[in-house]
mmCIF file of C-alpha atoms in Angstrom:
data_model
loop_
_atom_site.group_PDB
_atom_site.id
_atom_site.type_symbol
_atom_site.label_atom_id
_atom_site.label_comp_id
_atom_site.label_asym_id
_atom_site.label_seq_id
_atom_site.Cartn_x
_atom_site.Cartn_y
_atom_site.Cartn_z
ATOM 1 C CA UNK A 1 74.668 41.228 -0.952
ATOM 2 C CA UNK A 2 75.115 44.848 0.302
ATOM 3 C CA UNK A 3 75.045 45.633 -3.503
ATOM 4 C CA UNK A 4 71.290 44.143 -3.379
ATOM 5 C CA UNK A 5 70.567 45.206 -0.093
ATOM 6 C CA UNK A 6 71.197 49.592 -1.374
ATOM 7 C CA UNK A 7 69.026 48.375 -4.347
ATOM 8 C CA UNK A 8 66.200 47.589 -2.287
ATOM 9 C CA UNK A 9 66.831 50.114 0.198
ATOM 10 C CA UNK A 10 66.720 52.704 -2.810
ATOM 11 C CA UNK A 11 63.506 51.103 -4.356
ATOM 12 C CA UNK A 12 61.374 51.784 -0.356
ATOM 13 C CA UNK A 13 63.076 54.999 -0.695
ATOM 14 C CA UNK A 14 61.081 55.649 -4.146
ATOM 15 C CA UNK A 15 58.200 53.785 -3.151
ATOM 16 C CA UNK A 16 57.551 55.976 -0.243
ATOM 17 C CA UNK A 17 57.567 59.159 -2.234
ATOM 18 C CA UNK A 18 55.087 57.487 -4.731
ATOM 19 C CA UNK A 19 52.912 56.811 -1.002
ATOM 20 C CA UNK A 20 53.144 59.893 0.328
ATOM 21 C CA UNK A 21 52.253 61.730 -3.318
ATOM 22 C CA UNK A 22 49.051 59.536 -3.631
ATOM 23 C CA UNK A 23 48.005 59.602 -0.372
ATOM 24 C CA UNK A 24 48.149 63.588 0.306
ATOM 25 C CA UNK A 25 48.337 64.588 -3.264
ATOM 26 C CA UNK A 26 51.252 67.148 -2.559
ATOM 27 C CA UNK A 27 54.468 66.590 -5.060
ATOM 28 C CA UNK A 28 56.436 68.970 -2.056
ATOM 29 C CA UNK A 29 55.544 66.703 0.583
ATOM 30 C CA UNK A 30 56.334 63.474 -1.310
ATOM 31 C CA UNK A 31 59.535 65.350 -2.086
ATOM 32 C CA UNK A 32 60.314 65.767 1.374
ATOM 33 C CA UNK A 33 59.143 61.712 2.406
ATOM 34 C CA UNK A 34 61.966 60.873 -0.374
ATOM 35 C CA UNK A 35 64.320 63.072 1.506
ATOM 36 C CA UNK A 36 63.305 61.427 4.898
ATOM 37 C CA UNK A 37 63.276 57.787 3.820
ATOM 38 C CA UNK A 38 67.040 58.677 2.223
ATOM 39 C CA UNK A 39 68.516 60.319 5.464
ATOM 40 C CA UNK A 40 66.242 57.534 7.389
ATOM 41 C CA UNK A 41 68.965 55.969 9.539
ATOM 42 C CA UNK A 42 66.893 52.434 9.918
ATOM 43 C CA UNK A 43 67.272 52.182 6.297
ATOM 44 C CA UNK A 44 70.930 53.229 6.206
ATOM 45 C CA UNK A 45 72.143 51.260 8.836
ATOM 46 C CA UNK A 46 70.213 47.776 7.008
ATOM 47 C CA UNK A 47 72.217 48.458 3.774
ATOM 48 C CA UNK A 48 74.926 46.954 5.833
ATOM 49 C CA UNK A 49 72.847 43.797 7.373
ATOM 50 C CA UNK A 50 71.950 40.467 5.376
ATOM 51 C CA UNK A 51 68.351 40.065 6.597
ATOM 52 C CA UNK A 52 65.076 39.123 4.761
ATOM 53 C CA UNK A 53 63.385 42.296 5.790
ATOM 54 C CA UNK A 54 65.582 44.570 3.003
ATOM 55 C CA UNK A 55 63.915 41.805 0.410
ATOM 56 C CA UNK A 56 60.305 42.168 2.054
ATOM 57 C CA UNK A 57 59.923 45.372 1.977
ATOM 58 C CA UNK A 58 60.037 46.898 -1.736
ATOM 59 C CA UNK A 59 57.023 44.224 -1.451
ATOM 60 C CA UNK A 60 55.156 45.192 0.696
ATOM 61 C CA UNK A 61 55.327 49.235 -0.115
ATOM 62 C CA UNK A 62 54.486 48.067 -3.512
ATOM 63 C CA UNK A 63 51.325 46.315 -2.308
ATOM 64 C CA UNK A 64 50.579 49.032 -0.274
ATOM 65 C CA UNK A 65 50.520 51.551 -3.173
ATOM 66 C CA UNK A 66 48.219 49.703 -5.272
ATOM 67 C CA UNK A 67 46.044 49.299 -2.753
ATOM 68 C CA UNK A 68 45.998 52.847 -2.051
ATOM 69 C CA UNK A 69 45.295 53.609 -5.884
ATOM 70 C CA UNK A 70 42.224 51.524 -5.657
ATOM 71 C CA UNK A 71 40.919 52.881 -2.431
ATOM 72 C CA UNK A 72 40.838 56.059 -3.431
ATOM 73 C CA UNK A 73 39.396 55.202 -6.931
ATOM 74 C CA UNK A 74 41.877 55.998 -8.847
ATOM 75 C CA UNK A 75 42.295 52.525 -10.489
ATOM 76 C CA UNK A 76 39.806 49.677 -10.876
ATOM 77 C CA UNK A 77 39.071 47.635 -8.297
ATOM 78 C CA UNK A 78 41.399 44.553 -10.052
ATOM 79 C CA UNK A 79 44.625 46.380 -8.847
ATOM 80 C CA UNK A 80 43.929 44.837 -5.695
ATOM 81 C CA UNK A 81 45.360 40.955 -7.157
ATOM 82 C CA UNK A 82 48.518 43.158 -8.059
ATOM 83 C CA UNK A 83 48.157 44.087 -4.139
ATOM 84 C CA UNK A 84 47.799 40.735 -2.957
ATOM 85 C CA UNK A 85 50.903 39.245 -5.392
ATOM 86 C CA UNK A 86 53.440 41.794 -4.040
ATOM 87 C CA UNK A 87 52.554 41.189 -0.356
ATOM 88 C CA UNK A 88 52.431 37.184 -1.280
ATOM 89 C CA UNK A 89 55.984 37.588 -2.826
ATOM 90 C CA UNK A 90 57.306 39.928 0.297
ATOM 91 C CA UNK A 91 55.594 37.389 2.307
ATOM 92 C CA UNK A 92 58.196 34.842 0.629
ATOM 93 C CA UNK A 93 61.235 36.904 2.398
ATOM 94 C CA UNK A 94 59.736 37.565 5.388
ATOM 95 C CA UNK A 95 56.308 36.021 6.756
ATOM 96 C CA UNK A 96 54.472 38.344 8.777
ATOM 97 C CA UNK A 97 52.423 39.410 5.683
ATOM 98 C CA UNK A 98 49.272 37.777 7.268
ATOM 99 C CA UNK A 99 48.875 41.230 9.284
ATOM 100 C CA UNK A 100 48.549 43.373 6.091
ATOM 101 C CA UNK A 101 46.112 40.785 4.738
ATOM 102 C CA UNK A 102 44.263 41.037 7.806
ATOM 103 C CA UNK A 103 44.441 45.335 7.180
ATOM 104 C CA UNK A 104 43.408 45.251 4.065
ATOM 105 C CA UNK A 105 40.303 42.798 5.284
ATOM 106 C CA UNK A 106 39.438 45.343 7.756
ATOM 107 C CA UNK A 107 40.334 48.457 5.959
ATOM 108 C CA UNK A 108 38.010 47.208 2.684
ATOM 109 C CA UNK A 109 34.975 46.306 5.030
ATOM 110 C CA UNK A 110 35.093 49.581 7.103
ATOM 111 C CA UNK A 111 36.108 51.708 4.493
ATOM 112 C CA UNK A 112 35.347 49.963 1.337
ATOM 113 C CA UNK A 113 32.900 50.817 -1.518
ATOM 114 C CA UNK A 114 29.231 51.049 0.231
ATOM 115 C CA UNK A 115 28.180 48.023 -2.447
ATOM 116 C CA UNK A 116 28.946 44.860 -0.300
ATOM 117 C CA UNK A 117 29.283 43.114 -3.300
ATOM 118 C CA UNK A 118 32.034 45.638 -4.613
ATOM 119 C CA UNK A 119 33.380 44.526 -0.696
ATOM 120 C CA UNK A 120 33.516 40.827 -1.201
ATOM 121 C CA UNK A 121 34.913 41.283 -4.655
ATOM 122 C CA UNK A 122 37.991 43.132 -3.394
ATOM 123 C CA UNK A 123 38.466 40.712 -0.669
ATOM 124 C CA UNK A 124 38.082 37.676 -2.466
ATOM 125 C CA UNK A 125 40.729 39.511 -4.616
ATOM 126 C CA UNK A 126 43.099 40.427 -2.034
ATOM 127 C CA UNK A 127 43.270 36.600 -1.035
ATOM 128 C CA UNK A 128 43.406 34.547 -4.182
ATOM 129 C CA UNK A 129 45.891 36.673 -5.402
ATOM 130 C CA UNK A 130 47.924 36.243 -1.963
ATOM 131 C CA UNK A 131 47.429 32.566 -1.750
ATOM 132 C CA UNK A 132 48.228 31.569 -5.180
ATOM 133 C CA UNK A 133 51.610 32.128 -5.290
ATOM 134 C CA UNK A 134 52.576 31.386 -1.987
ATOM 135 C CA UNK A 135 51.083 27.641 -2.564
ATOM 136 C CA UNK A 136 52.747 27.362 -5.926
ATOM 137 C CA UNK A 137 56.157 28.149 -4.297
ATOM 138 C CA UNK A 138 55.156 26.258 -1.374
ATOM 139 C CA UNK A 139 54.451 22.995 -3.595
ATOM 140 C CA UNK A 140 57.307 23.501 -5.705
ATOM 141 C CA UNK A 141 59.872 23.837 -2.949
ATOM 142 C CA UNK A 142 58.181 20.486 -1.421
ATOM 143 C CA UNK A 143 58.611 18.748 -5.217
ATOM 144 C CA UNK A 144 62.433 19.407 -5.243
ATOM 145 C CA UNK A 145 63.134 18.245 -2.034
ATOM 146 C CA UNK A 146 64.203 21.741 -0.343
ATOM 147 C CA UNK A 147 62.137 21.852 2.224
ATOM 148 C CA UNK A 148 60.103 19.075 3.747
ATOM 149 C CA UNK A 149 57.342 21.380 5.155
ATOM 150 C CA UNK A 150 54.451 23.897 3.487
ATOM 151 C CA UNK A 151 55.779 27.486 4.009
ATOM 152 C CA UNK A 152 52.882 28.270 5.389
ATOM 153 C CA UNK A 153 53.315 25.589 8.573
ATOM 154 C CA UNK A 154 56.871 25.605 8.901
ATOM 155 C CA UNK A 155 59.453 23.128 10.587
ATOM 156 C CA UNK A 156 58.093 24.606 13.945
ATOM 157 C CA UNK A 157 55.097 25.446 15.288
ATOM 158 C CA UNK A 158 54.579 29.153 15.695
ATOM 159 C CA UNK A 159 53.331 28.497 19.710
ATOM 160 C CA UNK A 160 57.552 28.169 20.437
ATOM 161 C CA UNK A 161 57.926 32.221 19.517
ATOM 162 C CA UNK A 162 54.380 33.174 21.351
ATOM 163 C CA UNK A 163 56.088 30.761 24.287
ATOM 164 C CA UNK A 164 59.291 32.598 24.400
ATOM 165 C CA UNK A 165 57.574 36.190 23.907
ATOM 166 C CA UNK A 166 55.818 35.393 27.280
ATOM 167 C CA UNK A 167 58.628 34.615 29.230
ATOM 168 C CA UNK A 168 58.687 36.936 31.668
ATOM 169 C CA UNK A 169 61.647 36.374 33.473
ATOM 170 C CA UNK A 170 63.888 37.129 29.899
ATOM 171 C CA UNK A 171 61.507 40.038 29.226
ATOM 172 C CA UNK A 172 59.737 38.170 26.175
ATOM 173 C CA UNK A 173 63.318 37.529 24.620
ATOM 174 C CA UNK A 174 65.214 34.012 23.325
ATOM 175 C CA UNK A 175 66.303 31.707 26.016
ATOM 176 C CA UNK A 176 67.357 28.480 26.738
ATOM 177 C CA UNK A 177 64.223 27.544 28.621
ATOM 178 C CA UNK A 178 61.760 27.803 25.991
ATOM 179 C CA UNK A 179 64.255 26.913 23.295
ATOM 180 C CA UNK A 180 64.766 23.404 24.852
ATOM 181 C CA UNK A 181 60.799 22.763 24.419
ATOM 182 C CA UNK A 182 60.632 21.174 20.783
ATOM 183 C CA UNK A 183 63.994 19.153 22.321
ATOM 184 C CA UNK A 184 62.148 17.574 25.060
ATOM 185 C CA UNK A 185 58.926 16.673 23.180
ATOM 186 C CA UNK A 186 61.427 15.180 20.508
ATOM 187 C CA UNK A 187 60.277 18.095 17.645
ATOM 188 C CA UNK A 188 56.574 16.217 17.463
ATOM 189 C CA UNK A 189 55.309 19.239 16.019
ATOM 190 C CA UNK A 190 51.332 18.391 17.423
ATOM 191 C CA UNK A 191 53.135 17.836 21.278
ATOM 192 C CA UNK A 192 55.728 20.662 21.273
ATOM 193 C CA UNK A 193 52.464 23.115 19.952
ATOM 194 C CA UNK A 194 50.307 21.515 23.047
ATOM 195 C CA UNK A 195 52.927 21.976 25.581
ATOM 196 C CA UNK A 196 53.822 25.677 24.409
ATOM 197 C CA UNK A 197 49.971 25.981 24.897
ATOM 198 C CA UNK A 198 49.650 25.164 28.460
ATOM 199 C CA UNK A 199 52.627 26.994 29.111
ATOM 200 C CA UNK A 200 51.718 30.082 27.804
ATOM 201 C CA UNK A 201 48.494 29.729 29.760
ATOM 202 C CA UNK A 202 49.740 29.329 32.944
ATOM 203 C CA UNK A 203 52.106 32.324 32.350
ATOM 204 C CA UNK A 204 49.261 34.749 31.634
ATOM 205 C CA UNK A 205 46.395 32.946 34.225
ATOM 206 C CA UNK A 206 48.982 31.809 37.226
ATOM 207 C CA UNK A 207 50.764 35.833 37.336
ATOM 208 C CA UNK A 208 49.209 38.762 39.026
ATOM 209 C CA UNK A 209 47.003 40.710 36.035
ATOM 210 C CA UNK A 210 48.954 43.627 36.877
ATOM 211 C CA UNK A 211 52.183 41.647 36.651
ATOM 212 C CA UNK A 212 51.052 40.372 33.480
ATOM 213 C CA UNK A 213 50.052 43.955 31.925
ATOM 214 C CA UNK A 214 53.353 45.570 33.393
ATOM 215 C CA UNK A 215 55.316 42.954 31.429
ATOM 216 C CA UNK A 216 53.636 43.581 27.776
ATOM 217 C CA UNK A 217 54.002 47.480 28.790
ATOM 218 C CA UNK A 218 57.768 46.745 29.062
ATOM 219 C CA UNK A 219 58.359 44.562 26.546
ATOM 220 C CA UNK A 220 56.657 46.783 23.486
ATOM 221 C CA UNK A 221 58.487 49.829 24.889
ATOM 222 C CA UNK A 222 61.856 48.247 24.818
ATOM 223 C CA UNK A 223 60.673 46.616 21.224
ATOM 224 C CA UNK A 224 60.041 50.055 20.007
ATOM 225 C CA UNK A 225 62.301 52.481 21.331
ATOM 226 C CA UNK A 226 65.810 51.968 19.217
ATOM 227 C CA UNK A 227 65.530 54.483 16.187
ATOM 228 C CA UNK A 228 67.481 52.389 14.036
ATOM 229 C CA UNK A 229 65.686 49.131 15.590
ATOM 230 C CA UNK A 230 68.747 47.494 16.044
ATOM 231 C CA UNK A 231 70.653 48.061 12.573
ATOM 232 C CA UNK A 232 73.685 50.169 13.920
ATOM 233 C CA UNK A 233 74.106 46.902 16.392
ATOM 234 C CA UNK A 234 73.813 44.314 13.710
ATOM 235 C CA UNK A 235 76.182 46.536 11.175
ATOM 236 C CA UNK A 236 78.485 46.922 13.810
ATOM 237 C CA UNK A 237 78.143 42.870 14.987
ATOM 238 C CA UNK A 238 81.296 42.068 13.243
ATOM 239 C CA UNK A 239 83.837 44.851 13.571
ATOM 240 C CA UNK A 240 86.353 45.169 16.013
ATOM 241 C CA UNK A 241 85.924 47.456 19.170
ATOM 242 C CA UNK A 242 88.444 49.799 18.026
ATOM 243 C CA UNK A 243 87.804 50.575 14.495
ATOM 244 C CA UNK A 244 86.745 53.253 13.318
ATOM 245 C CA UNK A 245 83.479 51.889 12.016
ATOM 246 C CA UNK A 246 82.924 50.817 15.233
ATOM 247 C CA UNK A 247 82.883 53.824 16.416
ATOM 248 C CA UNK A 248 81.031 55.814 13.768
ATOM 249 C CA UNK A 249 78.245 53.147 14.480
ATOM 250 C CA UNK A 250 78.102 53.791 17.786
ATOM 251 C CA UNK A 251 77.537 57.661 16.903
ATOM 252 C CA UNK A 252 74.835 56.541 14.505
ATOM 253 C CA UNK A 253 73.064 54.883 16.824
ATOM 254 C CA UNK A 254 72.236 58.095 19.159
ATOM 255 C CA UNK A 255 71.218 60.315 15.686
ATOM 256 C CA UNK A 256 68.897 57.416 15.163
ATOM 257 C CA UNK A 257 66.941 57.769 18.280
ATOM 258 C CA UNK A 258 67.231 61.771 18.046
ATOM 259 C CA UNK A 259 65.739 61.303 14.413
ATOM 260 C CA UNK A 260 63.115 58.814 15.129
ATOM 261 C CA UNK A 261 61.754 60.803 18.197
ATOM 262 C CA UNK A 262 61.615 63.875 16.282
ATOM 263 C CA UNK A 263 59.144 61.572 13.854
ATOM 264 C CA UNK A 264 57.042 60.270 16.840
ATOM 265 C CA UNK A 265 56.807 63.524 17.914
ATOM 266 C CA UNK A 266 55.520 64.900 14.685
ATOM 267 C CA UNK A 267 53.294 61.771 14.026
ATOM 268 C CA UNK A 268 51.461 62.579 17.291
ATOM 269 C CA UNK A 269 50.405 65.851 16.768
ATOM 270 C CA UNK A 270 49.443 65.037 13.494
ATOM 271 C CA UNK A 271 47.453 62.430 15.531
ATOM 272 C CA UNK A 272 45.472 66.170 16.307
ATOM 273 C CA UNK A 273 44.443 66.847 12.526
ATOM 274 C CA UNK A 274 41.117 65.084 12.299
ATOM 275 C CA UNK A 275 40.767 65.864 8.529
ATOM 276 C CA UNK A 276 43.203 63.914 7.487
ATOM 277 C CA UNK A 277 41.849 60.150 9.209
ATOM 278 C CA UNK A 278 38.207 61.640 8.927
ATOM 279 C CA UNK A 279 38.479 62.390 5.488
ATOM 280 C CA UNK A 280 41.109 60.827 3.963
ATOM 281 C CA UNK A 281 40.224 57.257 4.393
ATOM 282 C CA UNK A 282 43.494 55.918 2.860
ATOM 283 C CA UNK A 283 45.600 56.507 5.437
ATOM 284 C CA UNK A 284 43.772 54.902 7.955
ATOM 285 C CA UNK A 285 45.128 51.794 6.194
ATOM 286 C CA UNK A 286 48.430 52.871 7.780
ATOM 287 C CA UNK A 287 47.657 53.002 11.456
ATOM 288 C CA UNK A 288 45.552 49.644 11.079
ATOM 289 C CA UNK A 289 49.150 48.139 9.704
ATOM 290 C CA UNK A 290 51.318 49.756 12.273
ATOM 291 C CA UNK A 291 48.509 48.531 15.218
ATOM 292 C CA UNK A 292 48.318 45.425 13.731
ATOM 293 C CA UNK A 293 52.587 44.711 13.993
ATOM 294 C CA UNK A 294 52.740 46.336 17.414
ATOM 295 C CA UNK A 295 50.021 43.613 19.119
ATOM 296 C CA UNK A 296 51.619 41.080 16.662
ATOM 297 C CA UNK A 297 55.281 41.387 18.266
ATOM 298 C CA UNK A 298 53.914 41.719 21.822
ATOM 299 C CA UNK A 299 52.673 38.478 21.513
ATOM 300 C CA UNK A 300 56.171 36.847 19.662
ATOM 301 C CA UNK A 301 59.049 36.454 20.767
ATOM 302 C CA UNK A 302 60.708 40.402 21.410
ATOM 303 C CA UNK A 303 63.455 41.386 18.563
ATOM 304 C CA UNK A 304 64.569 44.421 18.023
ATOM 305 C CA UNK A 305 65.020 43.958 14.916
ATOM 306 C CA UNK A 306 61.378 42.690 14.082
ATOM 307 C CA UNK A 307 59.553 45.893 13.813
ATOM 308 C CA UNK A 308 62.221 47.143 10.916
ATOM 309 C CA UNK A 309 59.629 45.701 8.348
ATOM 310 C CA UNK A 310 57.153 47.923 9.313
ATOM 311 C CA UNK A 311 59.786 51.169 10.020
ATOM 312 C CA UNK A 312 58.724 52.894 7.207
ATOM 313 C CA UNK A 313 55.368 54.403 8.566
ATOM 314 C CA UNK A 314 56.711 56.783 10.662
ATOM 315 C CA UNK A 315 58.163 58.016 7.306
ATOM 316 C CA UNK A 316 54.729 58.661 5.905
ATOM 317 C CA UNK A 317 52.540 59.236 8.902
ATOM 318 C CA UNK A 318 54.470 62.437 9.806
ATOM 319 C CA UNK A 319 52.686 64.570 7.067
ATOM 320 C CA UNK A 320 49.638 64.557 8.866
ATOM 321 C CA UNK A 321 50.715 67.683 10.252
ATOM 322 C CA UNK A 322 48.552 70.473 9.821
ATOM 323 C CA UNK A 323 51.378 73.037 8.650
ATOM 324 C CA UNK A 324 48.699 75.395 6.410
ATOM 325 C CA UNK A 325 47.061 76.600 9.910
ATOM 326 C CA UNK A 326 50.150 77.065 11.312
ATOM 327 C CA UNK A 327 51.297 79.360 8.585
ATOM 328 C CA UNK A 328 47.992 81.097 8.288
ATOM 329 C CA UNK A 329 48.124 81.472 12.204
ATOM 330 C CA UNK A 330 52.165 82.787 11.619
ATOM 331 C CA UNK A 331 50.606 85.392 9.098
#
């Protein structure tokens, strides 16, 4: 598994510099993302964890590229069903796809071709291509008796994460509470939804607004703020206190956060460069992604680990920096 898990890891790395070299058009800067996504400590520290996001991903970057090739016209506008399949078979690994579907939605009507029939084409693209093989795997998994449910609905409805990411008393986290819920409604999948429902409601209507606000505040800051987002804690899970590994992870875990500030801190002044989102409209796609995960696990349940799938824009987003001024400025 680790095997296939540096595989993967090794494929994002690649995929990132192939990103980064479309989207800015610099083979030095790509050079550098391939150096960043290499040293990236998130992506070191998952080599050593068995999770679905080291599948997903590859995906998902994939999708992203071609997506990016069409958007800035440099391939036809049917790349975009070699979009959709990639995010429909990362989807497979790990579903939270549905908020680069909705991205792409958004990014191709705000963005798009002026032509709203050029608009409706890639859309209609995006979401055939997306839904056909998630239904075919969906049916065929149902035929052979694996799973009982469509992928798509799942065992459980998804109002028991939303219920336990409003919990304010765990800080949005698992607990035994909420986890009880499908229990005591006997898993009816229609009653457990209803009841997580009302819950939910009287959590957010019952609390002080203020309350309410200060707890989603919390909660996507302490989602958010581990560099590694949680790998040096799940690589560590199952060695003993005293090893050496142990250790070493517990090391790895502070260069993380050192590393991944150093990116925020980049990304934001690159936040400063209005040429790049003005002009270059592919990377907008980017920020409408990593805005779409960050209200998407405020409302779920809170994992560290969750926002992992997503880690790799702050490898990309950092070359918005304006360096040229700054060196013209230096001269």
């Amino acid at each position: 598994i680790k095997i296939l898990n540096i595989i993967f890891s090794l494929t994002s790395v690649f995929l990132c510099y192939l990103i980064v070299k479309q989207l800015f058009k610099s083979e030095k800067k790509a050079l550098i993302a391939c150096f960043l996504a290499a040293t990236y400590p998130a992506f070191i520290s998952y080599t050593s964890v068995n999770c679905s996001e080291n599948m997903a991903m590859p995906f998902f970057l994939l999708s992203i590229y071609f997506f990016i090739k069409v958007a800035d016209n440099s391939k036809p506008l049917y790349y975009l069903i070699f979009s959709g399949i990639c995010v429909s078979i990362g989807n497979l690994f790990r579903m939270v796809a549905i908020i680069m579907i909705i991205a792409y939605i958004m990014y191709i009507i705000l963005y798009f071709q002026k032509k709203w029939v050029n608009k409706v084409k890639g859309i209609s693209f995006i979401l055939i291509s997306f839904a056909i093989p998630l239904v075919l795997v969906s049916y065929s998994l149902k035929t052979l008796n694996i799973t009982e449910y469509n992928l798509w609905r799942g065992s459980e409805s998804k109002w028991t994460s939303i219920l336990k990411g409003s919990n304010m008393e765990h800080f949005g986290g698992w607990n035994e509470e909420d986890a009880q819920i499908p229990n005591k409604y006997n898993d009816d999948y229609d009653a457990v939804e209803k009841a997580c429902k009302e819950i939910v409601f009287d959590r957010l209507t019952k609390n002080p607004l203020p309350k309410v606000i200060g707890f989603y505040a919390t909660k996507y800051g302490a989602e958010w703020m581990e560099g590694d987002f949680a790998g040096t804690y799940w690589a560590k899970y199952s060695l003993e206190e005293n090893s050496l590994g142990y250790k070493f992870a517990s090391q790895f875990g502070i260069i993380a956060n050192f590393f991944y500030l150093g990116l925020l801190i980049i990304i934001c002044i690159g936040l400063f460069n209005k040429k790049q989102y003005l002009k270059n409209y592919p990377l907008n796609l980017l920020y409408i992604i990593l805005i779409g995960y960050i209200c998407f696990y405020i409302i779920i349940e809170k994992q560290n680990r969750y926002p992992f799938i997503v880690s790799w824009v702050f490898l990309i987003l950092p070359f918005t920096i304006n360096l040229e001024r700054k060196k013209r400025n230096s001269l």
